[in-house]
Each structure stands twice: as structure tokens, then as C-alpha cells.
Short mmCIF file of C-alpha atoms and ligand atoms in Angstrom, two decimals:
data_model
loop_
_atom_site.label_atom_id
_atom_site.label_comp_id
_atom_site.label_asym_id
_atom_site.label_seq_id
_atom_site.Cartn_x
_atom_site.Cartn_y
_atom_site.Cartn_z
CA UNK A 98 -6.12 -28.07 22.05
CA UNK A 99 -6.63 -27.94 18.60
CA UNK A 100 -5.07 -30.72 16.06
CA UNK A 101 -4.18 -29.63 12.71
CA UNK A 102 -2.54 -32.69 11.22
CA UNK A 103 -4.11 -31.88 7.89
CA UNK A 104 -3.01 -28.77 7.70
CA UNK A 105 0.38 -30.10 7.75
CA UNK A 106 0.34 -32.88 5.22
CA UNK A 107 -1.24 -30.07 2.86
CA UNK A 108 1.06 -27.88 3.83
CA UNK A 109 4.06 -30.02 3.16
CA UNK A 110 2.20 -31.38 -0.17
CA UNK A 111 2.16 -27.25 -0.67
CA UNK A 112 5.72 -26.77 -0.45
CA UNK A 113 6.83 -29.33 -2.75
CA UNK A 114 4.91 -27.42 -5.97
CA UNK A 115 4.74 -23.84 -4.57
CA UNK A 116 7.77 -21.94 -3.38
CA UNK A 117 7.43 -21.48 0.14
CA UNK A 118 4.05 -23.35 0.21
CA UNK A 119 1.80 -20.51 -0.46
CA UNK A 120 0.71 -18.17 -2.91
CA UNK A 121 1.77 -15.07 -1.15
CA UNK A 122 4.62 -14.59 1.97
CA UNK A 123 2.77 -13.76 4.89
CA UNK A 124 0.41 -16.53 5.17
CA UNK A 125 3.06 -18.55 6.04
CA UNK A 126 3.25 -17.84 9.12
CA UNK A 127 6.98 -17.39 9.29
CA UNK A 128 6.67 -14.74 12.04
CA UNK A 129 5.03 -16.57 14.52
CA UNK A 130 7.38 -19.67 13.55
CA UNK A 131 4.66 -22.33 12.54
CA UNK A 132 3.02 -23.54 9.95
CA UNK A 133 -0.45 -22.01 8.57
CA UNK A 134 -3.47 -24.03 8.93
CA UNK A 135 -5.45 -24.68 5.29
CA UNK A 136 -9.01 -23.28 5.10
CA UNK A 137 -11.77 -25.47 4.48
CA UNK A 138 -14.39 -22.86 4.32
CA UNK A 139 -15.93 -19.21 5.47
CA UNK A 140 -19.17 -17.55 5.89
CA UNK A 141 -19.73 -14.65 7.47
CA UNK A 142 -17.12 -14.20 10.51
CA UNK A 143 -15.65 -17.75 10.69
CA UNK A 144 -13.64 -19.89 9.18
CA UNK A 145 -13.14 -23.54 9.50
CA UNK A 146 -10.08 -24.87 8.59
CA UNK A 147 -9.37 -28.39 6.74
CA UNK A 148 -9.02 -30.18 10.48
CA UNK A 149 -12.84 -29.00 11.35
CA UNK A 150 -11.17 -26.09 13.72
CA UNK A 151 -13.66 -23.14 13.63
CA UNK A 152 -12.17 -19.64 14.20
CA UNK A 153 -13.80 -16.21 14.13
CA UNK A 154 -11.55 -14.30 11.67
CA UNK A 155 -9.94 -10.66 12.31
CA UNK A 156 -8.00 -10.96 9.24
CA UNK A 157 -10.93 -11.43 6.57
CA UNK A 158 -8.83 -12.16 3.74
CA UNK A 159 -6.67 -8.83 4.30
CA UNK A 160 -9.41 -6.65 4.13
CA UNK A 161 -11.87 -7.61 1.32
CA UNK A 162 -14.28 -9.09 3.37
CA UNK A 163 -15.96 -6.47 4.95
CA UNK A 164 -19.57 -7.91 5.05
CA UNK A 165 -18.13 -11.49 6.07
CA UNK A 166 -17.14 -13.88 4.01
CA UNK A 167 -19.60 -15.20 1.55
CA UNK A 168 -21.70 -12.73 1.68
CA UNK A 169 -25.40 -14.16 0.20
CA UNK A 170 -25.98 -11.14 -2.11
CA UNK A 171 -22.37 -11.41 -3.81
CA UNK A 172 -22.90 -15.13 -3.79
CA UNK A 173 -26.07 -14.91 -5.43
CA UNK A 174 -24.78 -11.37 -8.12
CA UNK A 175 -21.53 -13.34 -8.84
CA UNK A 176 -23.72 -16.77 -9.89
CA UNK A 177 -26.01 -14.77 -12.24
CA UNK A 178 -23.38 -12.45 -13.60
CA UNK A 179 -21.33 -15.32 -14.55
CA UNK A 180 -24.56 -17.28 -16.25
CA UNK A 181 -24.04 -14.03 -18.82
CA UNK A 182 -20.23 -14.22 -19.23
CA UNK A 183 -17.27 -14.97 -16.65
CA UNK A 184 -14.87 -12.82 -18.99
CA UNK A 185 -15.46 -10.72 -21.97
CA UNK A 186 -11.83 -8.50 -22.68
CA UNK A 187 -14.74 -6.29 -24.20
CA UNK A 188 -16.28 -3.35 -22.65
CA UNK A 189 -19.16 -3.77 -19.99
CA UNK A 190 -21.80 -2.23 -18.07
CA UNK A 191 -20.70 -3.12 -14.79
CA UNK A 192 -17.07 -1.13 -15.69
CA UNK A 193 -18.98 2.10 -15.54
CA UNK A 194 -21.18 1.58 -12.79
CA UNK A 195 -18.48 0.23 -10.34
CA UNK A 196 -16.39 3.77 -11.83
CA UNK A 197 -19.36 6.02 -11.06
CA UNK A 198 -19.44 4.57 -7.65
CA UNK A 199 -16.25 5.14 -6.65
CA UNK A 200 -16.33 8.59 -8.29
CA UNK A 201 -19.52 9.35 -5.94
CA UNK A 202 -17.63 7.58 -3.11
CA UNK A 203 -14.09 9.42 -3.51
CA UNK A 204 -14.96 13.16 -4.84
CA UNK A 205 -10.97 13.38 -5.35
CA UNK A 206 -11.61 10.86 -7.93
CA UNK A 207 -12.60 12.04 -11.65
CA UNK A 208 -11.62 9.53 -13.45
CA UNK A 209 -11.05 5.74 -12.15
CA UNK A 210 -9.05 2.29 -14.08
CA UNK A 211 -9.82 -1.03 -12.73
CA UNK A 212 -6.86 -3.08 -12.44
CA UNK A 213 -6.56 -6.58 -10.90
CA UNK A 214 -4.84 -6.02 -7.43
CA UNK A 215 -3.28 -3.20 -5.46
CA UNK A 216 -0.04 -3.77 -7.09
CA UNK A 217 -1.37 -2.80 -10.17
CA UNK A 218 -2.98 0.24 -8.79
CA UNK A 219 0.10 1.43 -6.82
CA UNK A 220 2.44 0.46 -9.72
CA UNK A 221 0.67 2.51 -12.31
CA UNK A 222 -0.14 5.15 -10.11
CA UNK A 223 3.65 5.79 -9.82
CA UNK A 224 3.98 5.54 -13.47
CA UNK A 225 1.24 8.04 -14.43
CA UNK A 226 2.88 10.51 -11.99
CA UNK A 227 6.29 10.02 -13.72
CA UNK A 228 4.64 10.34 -17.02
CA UNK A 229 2.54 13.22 -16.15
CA UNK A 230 5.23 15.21 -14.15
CA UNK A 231 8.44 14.17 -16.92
CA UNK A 232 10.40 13.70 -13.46
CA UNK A 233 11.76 10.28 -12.25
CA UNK A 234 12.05 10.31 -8.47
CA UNK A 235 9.41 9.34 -5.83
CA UNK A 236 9.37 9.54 -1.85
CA UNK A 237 7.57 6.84 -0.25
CA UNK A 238 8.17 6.04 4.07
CA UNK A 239 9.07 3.58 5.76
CA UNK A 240 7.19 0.65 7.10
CA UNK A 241 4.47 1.48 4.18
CA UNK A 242 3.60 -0.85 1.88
CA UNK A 243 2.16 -0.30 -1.66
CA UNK A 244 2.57 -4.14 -3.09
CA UNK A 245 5.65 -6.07 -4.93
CA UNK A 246 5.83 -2.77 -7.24
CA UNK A 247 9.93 -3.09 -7.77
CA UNK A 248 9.99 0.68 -7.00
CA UNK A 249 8.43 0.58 -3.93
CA UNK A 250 9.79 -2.80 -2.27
CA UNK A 251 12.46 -0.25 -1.07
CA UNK A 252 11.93 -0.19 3.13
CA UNK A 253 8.41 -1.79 2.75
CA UNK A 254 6.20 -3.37 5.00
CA UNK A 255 3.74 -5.95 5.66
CA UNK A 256 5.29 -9.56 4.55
CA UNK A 257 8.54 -7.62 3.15
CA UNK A 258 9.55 -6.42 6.72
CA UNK A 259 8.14 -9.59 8.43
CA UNK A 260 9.95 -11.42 6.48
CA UNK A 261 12.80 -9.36 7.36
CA UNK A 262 13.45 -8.26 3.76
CA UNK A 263 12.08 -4.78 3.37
CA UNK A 264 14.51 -4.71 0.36
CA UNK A 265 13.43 -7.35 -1.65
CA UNK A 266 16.63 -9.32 -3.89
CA UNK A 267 15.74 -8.24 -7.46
CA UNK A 268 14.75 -4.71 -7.66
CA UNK A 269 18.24 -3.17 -9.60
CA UNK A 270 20.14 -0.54 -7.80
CA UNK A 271 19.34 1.97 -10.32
CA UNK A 272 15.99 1.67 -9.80
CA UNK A 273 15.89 1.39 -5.92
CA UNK A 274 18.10 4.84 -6.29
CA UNK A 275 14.84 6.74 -7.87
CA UNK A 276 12.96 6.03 -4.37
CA UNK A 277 13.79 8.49 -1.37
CA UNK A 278 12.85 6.65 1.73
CA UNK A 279 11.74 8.51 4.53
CA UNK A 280 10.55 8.15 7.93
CA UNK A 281 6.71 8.57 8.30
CA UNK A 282 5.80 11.45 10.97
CA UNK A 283 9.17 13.13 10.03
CA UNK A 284 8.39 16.74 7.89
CA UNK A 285 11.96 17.95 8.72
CA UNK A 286 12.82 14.57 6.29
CA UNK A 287 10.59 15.56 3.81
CA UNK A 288 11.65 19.28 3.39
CA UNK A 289 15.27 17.71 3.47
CA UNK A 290 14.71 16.14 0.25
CA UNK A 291 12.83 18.54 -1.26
CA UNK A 292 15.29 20.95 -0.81
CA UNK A 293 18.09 18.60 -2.83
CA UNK A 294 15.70 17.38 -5.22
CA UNK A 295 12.08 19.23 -5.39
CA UNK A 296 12.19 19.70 -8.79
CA UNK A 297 13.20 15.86 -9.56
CA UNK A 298 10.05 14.29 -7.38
CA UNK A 299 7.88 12.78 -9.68
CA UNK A 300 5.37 11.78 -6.30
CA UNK A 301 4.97 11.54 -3.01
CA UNK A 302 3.25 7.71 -2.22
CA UNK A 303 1.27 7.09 1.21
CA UNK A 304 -0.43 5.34 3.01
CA UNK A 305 -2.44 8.22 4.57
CA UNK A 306 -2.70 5.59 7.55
CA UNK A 307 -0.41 3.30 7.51
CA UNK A 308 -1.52 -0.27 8.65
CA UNK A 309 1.17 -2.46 6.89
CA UNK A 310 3.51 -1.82 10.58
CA UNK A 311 0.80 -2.71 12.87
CA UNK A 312 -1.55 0.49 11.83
CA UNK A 313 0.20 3.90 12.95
CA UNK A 314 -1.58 7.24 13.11
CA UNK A 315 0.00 10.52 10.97
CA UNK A 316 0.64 12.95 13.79
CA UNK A 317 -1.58 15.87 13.68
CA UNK A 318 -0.96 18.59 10.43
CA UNK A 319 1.73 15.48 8.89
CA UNK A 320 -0.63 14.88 5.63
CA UNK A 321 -1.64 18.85 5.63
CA UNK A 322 2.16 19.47 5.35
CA UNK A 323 2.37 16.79 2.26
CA UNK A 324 -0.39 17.79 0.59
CA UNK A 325 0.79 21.59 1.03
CA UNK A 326 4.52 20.70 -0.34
CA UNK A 327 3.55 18.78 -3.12
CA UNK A 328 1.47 21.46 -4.19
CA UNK A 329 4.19 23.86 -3.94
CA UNK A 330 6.34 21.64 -6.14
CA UNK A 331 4.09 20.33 -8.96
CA UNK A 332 4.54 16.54 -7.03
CA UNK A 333 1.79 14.60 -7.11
CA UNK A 334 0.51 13.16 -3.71
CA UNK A 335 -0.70 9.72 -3.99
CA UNK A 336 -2.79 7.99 -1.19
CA UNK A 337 -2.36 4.59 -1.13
CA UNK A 338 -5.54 3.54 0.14
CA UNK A 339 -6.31 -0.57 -0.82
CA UNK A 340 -6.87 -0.79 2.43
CA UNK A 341 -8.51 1.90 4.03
CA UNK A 342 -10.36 3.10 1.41
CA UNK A 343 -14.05 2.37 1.57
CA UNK A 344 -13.38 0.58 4.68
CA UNK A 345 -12.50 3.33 7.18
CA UNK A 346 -15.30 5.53 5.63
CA UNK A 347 -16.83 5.35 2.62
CA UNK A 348 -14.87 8.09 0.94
CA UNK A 349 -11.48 6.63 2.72
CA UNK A 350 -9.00 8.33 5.01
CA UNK A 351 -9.19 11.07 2.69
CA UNK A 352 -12.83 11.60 3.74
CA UNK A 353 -11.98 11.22 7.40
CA UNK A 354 -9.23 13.96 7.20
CA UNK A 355 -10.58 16.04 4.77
CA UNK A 356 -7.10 16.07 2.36
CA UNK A 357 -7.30 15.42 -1.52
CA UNK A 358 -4.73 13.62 -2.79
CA UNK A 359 -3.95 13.49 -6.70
CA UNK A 360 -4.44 10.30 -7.32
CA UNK A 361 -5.17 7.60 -4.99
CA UNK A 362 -5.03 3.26 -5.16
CA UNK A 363 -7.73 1.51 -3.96
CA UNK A 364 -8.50 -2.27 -4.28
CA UNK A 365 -9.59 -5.05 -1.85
CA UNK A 366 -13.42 -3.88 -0.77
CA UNK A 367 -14.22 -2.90 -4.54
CA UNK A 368 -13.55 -6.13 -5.38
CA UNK A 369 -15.68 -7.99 -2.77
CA UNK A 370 -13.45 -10.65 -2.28
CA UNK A 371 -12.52 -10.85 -6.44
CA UNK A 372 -9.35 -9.92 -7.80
CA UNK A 373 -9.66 -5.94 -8.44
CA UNK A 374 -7.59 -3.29 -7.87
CA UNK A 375 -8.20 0.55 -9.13
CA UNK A 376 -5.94 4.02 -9.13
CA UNK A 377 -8.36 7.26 -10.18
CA UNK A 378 -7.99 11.20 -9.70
CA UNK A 379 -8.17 14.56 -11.40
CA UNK A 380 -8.77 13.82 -14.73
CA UNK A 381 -6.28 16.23 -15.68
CA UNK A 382 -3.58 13.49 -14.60
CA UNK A 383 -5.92 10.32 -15.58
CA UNK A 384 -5.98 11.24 -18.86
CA UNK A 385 -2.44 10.62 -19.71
CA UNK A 386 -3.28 7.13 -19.73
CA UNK A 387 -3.40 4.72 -22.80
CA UNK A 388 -5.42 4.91 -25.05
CA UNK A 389 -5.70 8.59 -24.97
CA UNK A 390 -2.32 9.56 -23.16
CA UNK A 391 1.17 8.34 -23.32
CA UNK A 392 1.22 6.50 -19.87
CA UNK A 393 0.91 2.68 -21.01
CA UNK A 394 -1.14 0.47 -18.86
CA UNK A 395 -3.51 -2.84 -19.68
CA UNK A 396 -4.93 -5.84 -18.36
CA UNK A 397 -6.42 -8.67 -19.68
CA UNK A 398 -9.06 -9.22 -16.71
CA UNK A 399 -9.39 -5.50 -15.96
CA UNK A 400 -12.63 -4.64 -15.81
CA UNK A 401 -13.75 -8.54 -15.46
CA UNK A 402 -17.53 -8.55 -15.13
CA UNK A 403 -18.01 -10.94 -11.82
CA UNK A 404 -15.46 -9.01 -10.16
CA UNK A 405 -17.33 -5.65 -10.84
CA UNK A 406 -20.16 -7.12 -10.04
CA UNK A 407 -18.81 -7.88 -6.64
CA UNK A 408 -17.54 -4.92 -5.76
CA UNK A 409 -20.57 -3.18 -6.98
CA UNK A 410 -23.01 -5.68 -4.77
CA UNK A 411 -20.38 -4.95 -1.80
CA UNK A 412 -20.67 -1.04 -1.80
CA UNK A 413 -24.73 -1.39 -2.15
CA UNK A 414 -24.59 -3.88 0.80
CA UNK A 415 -22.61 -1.28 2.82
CA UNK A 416 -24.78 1.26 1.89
CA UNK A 417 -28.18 -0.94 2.89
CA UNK A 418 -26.60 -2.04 5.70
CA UNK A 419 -25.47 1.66 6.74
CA UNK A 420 -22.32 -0.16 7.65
CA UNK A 421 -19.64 2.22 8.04
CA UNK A 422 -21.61 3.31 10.93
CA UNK A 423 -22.06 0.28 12.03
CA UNK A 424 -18.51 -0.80 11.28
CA UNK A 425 -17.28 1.77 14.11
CA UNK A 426 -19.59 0.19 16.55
CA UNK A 427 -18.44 -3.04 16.60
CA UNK A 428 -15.05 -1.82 16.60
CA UNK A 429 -16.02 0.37 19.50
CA UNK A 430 -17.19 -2.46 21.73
CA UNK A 431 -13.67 -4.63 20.07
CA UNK A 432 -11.54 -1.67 21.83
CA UNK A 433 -13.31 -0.98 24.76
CA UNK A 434 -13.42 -5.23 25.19
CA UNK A 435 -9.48 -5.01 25.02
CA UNK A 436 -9.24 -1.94 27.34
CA UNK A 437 -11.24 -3.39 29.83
CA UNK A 438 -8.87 -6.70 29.61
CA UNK A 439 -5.64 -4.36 30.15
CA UNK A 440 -6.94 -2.73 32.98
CA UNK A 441 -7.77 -5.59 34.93
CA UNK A 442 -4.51 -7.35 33.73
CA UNK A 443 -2.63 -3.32 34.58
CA UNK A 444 -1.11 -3.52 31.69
CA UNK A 445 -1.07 -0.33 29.29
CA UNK A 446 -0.08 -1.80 26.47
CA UNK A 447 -0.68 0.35 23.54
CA UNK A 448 -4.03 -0.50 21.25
CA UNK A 449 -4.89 1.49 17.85
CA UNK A 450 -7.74 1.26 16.40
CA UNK A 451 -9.56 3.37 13.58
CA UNK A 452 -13.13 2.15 12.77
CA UNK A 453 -12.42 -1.98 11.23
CA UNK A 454 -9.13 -1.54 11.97
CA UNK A 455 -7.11 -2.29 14.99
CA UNK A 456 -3.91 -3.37 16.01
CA UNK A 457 -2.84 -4.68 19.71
CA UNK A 458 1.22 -3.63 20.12
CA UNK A 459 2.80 -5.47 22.99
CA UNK A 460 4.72 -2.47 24.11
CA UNK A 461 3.33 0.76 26.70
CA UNK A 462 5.25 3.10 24.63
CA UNK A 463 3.86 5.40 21.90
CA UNK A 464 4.12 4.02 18.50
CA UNK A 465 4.49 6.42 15.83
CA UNK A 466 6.28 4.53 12.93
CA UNK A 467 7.57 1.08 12.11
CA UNK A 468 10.77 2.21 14.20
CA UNK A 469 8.57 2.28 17.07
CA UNK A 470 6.95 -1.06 16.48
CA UNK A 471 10.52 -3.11 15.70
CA UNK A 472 11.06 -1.95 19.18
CA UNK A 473 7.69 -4.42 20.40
CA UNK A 474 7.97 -7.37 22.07
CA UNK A 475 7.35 -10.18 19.40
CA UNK A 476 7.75 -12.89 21.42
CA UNK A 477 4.58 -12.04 23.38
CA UNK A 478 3.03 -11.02 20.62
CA UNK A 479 4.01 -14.88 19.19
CA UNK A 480 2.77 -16.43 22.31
CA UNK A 481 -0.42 -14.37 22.02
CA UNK A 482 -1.25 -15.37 18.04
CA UNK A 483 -0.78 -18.97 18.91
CA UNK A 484 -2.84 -18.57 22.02
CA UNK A 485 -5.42 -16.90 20.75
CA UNK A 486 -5.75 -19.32 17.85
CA UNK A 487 -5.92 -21.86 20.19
CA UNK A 488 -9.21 -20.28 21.69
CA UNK A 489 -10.72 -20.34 18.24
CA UNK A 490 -9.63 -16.48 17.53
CA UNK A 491 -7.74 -16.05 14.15
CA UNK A 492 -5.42 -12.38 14.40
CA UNK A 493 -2.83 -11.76 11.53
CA UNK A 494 -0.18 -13.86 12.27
CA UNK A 495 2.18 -10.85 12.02
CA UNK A 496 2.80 -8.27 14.27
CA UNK A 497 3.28 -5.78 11.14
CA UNK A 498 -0.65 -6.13 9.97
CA UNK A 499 -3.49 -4.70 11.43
CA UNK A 500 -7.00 -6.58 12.22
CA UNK A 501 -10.11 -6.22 10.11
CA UNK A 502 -14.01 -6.42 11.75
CA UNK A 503 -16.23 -7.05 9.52
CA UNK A 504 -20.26 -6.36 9.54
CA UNK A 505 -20.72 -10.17 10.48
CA UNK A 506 -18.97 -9.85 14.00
CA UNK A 507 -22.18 -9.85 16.04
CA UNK A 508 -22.12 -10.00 20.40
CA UNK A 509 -21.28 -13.49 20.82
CA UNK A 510 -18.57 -13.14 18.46
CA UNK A 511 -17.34 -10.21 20.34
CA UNK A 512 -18.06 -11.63 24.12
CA UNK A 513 -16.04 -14.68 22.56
CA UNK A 514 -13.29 -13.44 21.25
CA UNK A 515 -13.23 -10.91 24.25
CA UNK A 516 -12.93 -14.37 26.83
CA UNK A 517 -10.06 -15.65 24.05
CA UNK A 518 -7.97 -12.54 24.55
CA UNK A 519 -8.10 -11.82 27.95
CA UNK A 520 -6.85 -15.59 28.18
CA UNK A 521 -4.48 -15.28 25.23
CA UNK A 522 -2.93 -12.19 26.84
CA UNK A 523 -2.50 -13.89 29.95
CA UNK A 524 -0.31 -16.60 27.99
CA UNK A 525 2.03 -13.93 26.19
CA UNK A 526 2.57 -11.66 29.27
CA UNK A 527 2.82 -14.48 32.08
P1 LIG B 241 -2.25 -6.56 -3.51
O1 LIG B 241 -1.32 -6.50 -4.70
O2 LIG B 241 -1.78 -7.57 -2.48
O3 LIG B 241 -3.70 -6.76 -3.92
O4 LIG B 241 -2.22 -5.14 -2.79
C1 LIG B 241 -1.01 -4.61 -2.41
C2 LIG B 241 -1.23 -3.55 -1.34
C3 LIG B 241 -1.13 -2.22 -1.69
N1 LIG B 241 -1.31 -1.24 -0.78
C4 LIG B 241 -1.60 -1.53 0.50
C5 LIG B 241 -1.80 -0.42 1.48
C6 LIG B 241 -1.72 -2.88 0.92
O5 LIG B 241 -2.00 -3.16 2.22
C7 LIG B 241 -1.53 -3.91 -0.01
C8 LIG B 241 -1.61 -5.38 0.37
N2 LIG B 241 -1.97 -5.66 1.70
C9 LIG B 241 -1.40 -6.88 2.25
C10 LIG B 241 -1.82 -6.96 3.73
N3 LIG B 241 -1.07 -6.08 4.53
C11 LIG B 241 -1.84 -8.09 1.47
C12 LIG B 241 -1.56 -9.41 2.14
C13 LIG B 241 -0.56 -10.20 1.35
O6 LIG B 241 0.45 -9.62 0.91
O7 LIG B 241 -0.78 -11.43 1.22
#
């Protein structure tokens, strides 16, 4: 069994300068009521933690790391870019390459702004449509979540809803009453509010999967139908994809379904483990941004030239590597790993996965939204985090996030963490 007495004199050191002891909610570890263990270090698909514990990693910093961590080439990029500069506030090189990437990468995308995290990117992406459209409203779903943007902490997900506080303290009424809630999967919903306020909805803001309530699937024709109404209305349909984007394909969700969005947020792999974040679309609608438009946005490290530099050594890796092929492999032989345990064990419980991303629901019942996954069993899935940590496996420790493979999960890693969940399962459903 594991000790991690270090972890708890940091984390109690933590706590006494940093509310909550950590920089953001969910790696608490609140949900699975304990206390997080403090990393020492992490190269490819392990992490060792400050106690010497070493852990393969299914989280990979939420999605950033999907060569591994530390990858050599944005190691050894990031060291020479900064020998030139580690912040300028001044145009660079790297801003346009990095933008002509993602343009090649996202053909939706004309025009692309880096900003410094998906909050950004989903925060101005709201306010561009609200500038561009002169309408106030927006319709986001439930269980998604687009960042602390005050305007969309209304029935959000990830560390909001584990934390139990979907609508966060803070955001004023009057705000909050701009954002029409809806139940993912639901068209009737949608329609509903179109029909007593069309003409008043700025946007429509998605996650065209949404993997911040475990990672739930749009039934079949749901995203046609949004992009089809929006059209019909003048709203503009925002993907919110910071974490699928250039993870599930290169081009996105979008890519794999074949919709264009408006605008769509990206973030996370474009920064290669860097703080970035970036919103982009038709130009039409980009172009009502400062300097040139009347939609205000800034940032002081926007643009910052190691974390371009990252991103942009990330995306070539990926492409040199071929990895999102590569990417669905190893999540292949993840799922069919996990099948195989739930058939011996004759248990169906229900397992989505999409490429890098998975998430293990301790129910049998079809989950469609995050009304279907409050109904899960948390206490196994509790029993199974710990478990499973135990065995040297690192999942999210939250039933509301998904898991992230990275390139760096090679066969032992899988037959490994294969032996750790069969016995991890065994714990939580005993
Ligand atoms: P950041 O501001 O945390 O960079 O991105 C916000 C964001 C926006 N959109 C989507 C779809 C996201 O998943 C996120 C952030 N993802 C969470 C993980 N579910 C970040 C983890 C955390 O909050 O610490």
C-alpha cells in the first residue's frame, strides 16, 4: 500500500496560503473524499509523486499532454525559444505559424486569437457573438462546461458539479438570467426556447461532445438540428472544443461529424502543456474584434512565444508521429482491455470511449446526459479511484471527467493498468 505522508504535510502547508489548497477545484480530490497526492515529476505516461509513488497517468494534465508529459522535442523547442525571449507583448513569428496551423487543422476556422486558457477562449467567444449578433441571450446545456466564464457557470460541469455547485456564488442574477439552460440530447428544449426568444439568442455554446459529465455522446442528427436552427435564426453556434479539439482528430469533433460551427474554443493541446487558449471562425464574425472591430479583448501573454512554440512543436509531433491514428489504437486495446474485464466480472457496466477519451460509468444503464450520470453509483466509482491508485493507476478523481491516453501509453502500460482495473473493479463492485 502506498504511503503518501508527504503529500499530506504539503498539502496541509497548501491550505494554509491557497484557498482550498490548490490552484484549481478539482484536484482536490473532494469527490473521492481524500486528499490529492503532490507531483514530484512526469515524463512520458507516469508520474511520480513527492512520496516516490509512480503512477501511469489517464488524466495527463486534463488533456494537454497528448504526447506524454515532457515530451523531448517541446523540452528541447521551449529551452531554445526561451534563449531568444520568454515574453515579448510584441508581435512574433510563432503567433502566425501556430494561427496557420490551426487554420489548416480546423477549415471552419478563418481567422484564430490566442488567448491564455479556455476560459478566455469560451468567454470571448460569447462576447464576439453578442457583439456580432447585437442580441444578449445564449443557450448553453447542462452538465457542459466552458470554464469560470460568469455566464456560463450557470448548470456547469466538471469541478462546478463535482463540487456540487453547478451555480457558482458570484455570478449576479441578471446575468445568470441571459443564459437558457437546457438539457443536452433534448431538440424539443431547444425549439422551446427558440420559439419564446429566437430573435434574442445571441449563441448557442457546446461542447459538441461533452466530456465535463463523464464524456456523453450527442444522439444521432442532435448537432445537425443545432447547426440547422442557428442558421435559421442568425445564432451563432459555438463548439466548445478545449478539449476535443486536436485531440479526437486533428480537425476536432467537428472533423469527425462533419458540422461547422461559427466559431469554436480550443486550448489545452495547442498549448503543449503551456498556458494557451484560442477561439477562431469565419472571419466575417472574427473581425469584430479589437483592434479592427468593436468586440474588446487583450492579453498580456497572448501570443507568448514559448507557449506557441509548444503548441506548434506538439501539432508537428502529432503529425510525425501520425498520432491521431495511433491515438485510436491504444484507446482501442484501453476499451477492449476493460470489456474483456466486465465480461469476465458479468458486469455491463456502461464504458464510452471516443479515440483518447474514455470514461468508465458505474451504472448498466444508457447515459445520455449529466442526468443520467448523477444517477451512477459514486461510491463504487470512489472505491474504484482509490483502488486503482493504489495499483499505481492515476484516473480523474471525479466521476464527472473523462480519461485522456496519450501517445506514450505503450503495452506494458496497457497490460498494467489492464491487471490494476480488473483488480480495482473488483474492490468497488465487491
Ligand atoms: P481552462 O480555463 O481550465 O483552461 O479551460 C476551461 C475549459 C473550457 N472548455 C472545456 C470543454 C473544458 O473542459 C475546460 C476545462 N477542462 C477542465 C477539465 N474538465 C480543466 C480542469 C480544471 O478545471 O482544473
Amino acid at each position: 500500500m502506498p504511503t503518501r505522508d508527504l503529500s499530506s504535510k504539503l498539502f496541509r502547508a497548501a491550505k494554509e496560503v491557497i484557498p482550498g489548497g490548490v490552484n484549481s477545484p478539482v484536484r482536490a480530490f473532494k469527490s473521492v473524499d481524500g486528499e490529492p497526492f503532490f507531483v514530484q515529476r512526469a515524463r512520458g505516461c507516469r508520474i511520480w509523486d513527492v512520496d516516490g509513488n509512480e503512477m501511469i497517468d489517464y488524466v495527463g494534465t486534463w488533456g494537454p499532454a497528448i504526447l506524454g508529459h515532457a515530451p523531448s522535442a517541446v523540452i528541447d523547442a521551449v529551452s531554445h525559444a526561451a534563449k531568444e525571449g520568454i515574453s515579448f507583448g510584441i508581435p512574433n513569428r510563432h503567433e502566425i505559424e501556430i494561427a496557420r496551423m490551426i487554420c489548416d487543422y480546423v477549415p471552419s476556422v478563418e481567422k484564430v486569437r490566442m488567448v491564455n486558457s479556455g476560459t478566455e477562449a469560451t468567454m470571448t467567444a460569447i462576447r464576439l457573438a453578442r457583439g456580432y449578433t447585437g442580441r444578449d441571450k445564449i443557450i448553453k446545456f447542462e452538465g457542459c462546461y466552458h470554464g469560470h466564464v460568469d455566464s456560463l457557470l450557470v448548470a456547469a460541469g466538471s469541478g462546478a458539479l463535482t463540487l456540487g455547485t453547478p451555480d457558482s456564488a458570484g455570478v449576479p442574477k441578471d446575468l445568470a438570467r441571459l443564459t437558457i439552460t437546457l438539457p443536452f440530447n433534448q431538440p424539443e428544449a431547444v425549439e422551446e426556447a427558440f420559439r419564446e426568444c429566437g430573435d434574442e439568442i445571441a449563441a448557442i455554446i457546446l461542447e459538441p461532445y461533452p466530456a465535463n459529465a463523464g464524456l456523453v455522446f450527442p444522439k444521432e442528427g442532435f448537432l445537425q438540428f443545432l447547426r440547422d436552427i442557428t442558421e435559421k435564426h442568425g445564432t451563432v453556434l459555438i463548439f466548445d472544443e478545449v478539449m476535443t479539439g486536436f485531440r479526437l482528430a486533428k480537425g476536432g469533433v467537428q472533423e469527425l461529424v462533419g458540422i461547422t460551427p461559427d466559431l469554436t474554443a480550443m486550448g489545452k493541446v495547442i498549448g503543449g502543456g503551456l498556458p494557451v487558449g484560442a477561439f477562431g471562425g469565419k472571419a466575417e464574425i472574427m473581425d469584430y474584434l479589437a483592434p479592427d472591430g468593436p468586440v474588446y479583448q487583450a492579453g498580456t501573454l497572448s501570443g507568448n512565444p514559448l507557449a506557441m512554440v509548444a503548441g506548434i512543436t506538439q501539432l508537428k509531433e502529432m503529425e510525425r508521429l501520425d498520432g491521431w491514428n495511433r491515438l485510436d489504437q491504444i484507446g482501442q486495446q484501453f476499451e477492449d482491455g476493460v470489456r474483456g474485464i466486465l465480461r469476465e466480472m458479468g458486469r455491463d457496466l456502461t464504458l464510452h470511449r471516443v479515440g483518447s477519451m474514455f470514461c468508465l460509468f458505474f451504472s448498466e444503464e444508457e447515459i445520455l446526459n449529466v442526468d443520467d450520470v448523477k444517477k451512477t453509483d459514486f461510491d463504487a466509482f470512489r472505491k474504484f479511484f482509490w483502488a486503482a491508485l493504489d495499483e499505481g493507476v492515476y484516473f480523474a478523481p471525479s466521476a464527472y471527467e473523462a480519461g485522456f491516453i496519450s501517445l506514450s501509453h505503450g503495452e506494458g502500460d496497457m497490460e498494467k493498468t489492464v491487471d490494476a482495473t480488473r483488480k480495482a473493479l473488483k474492490a468497488a463492485l465487491s
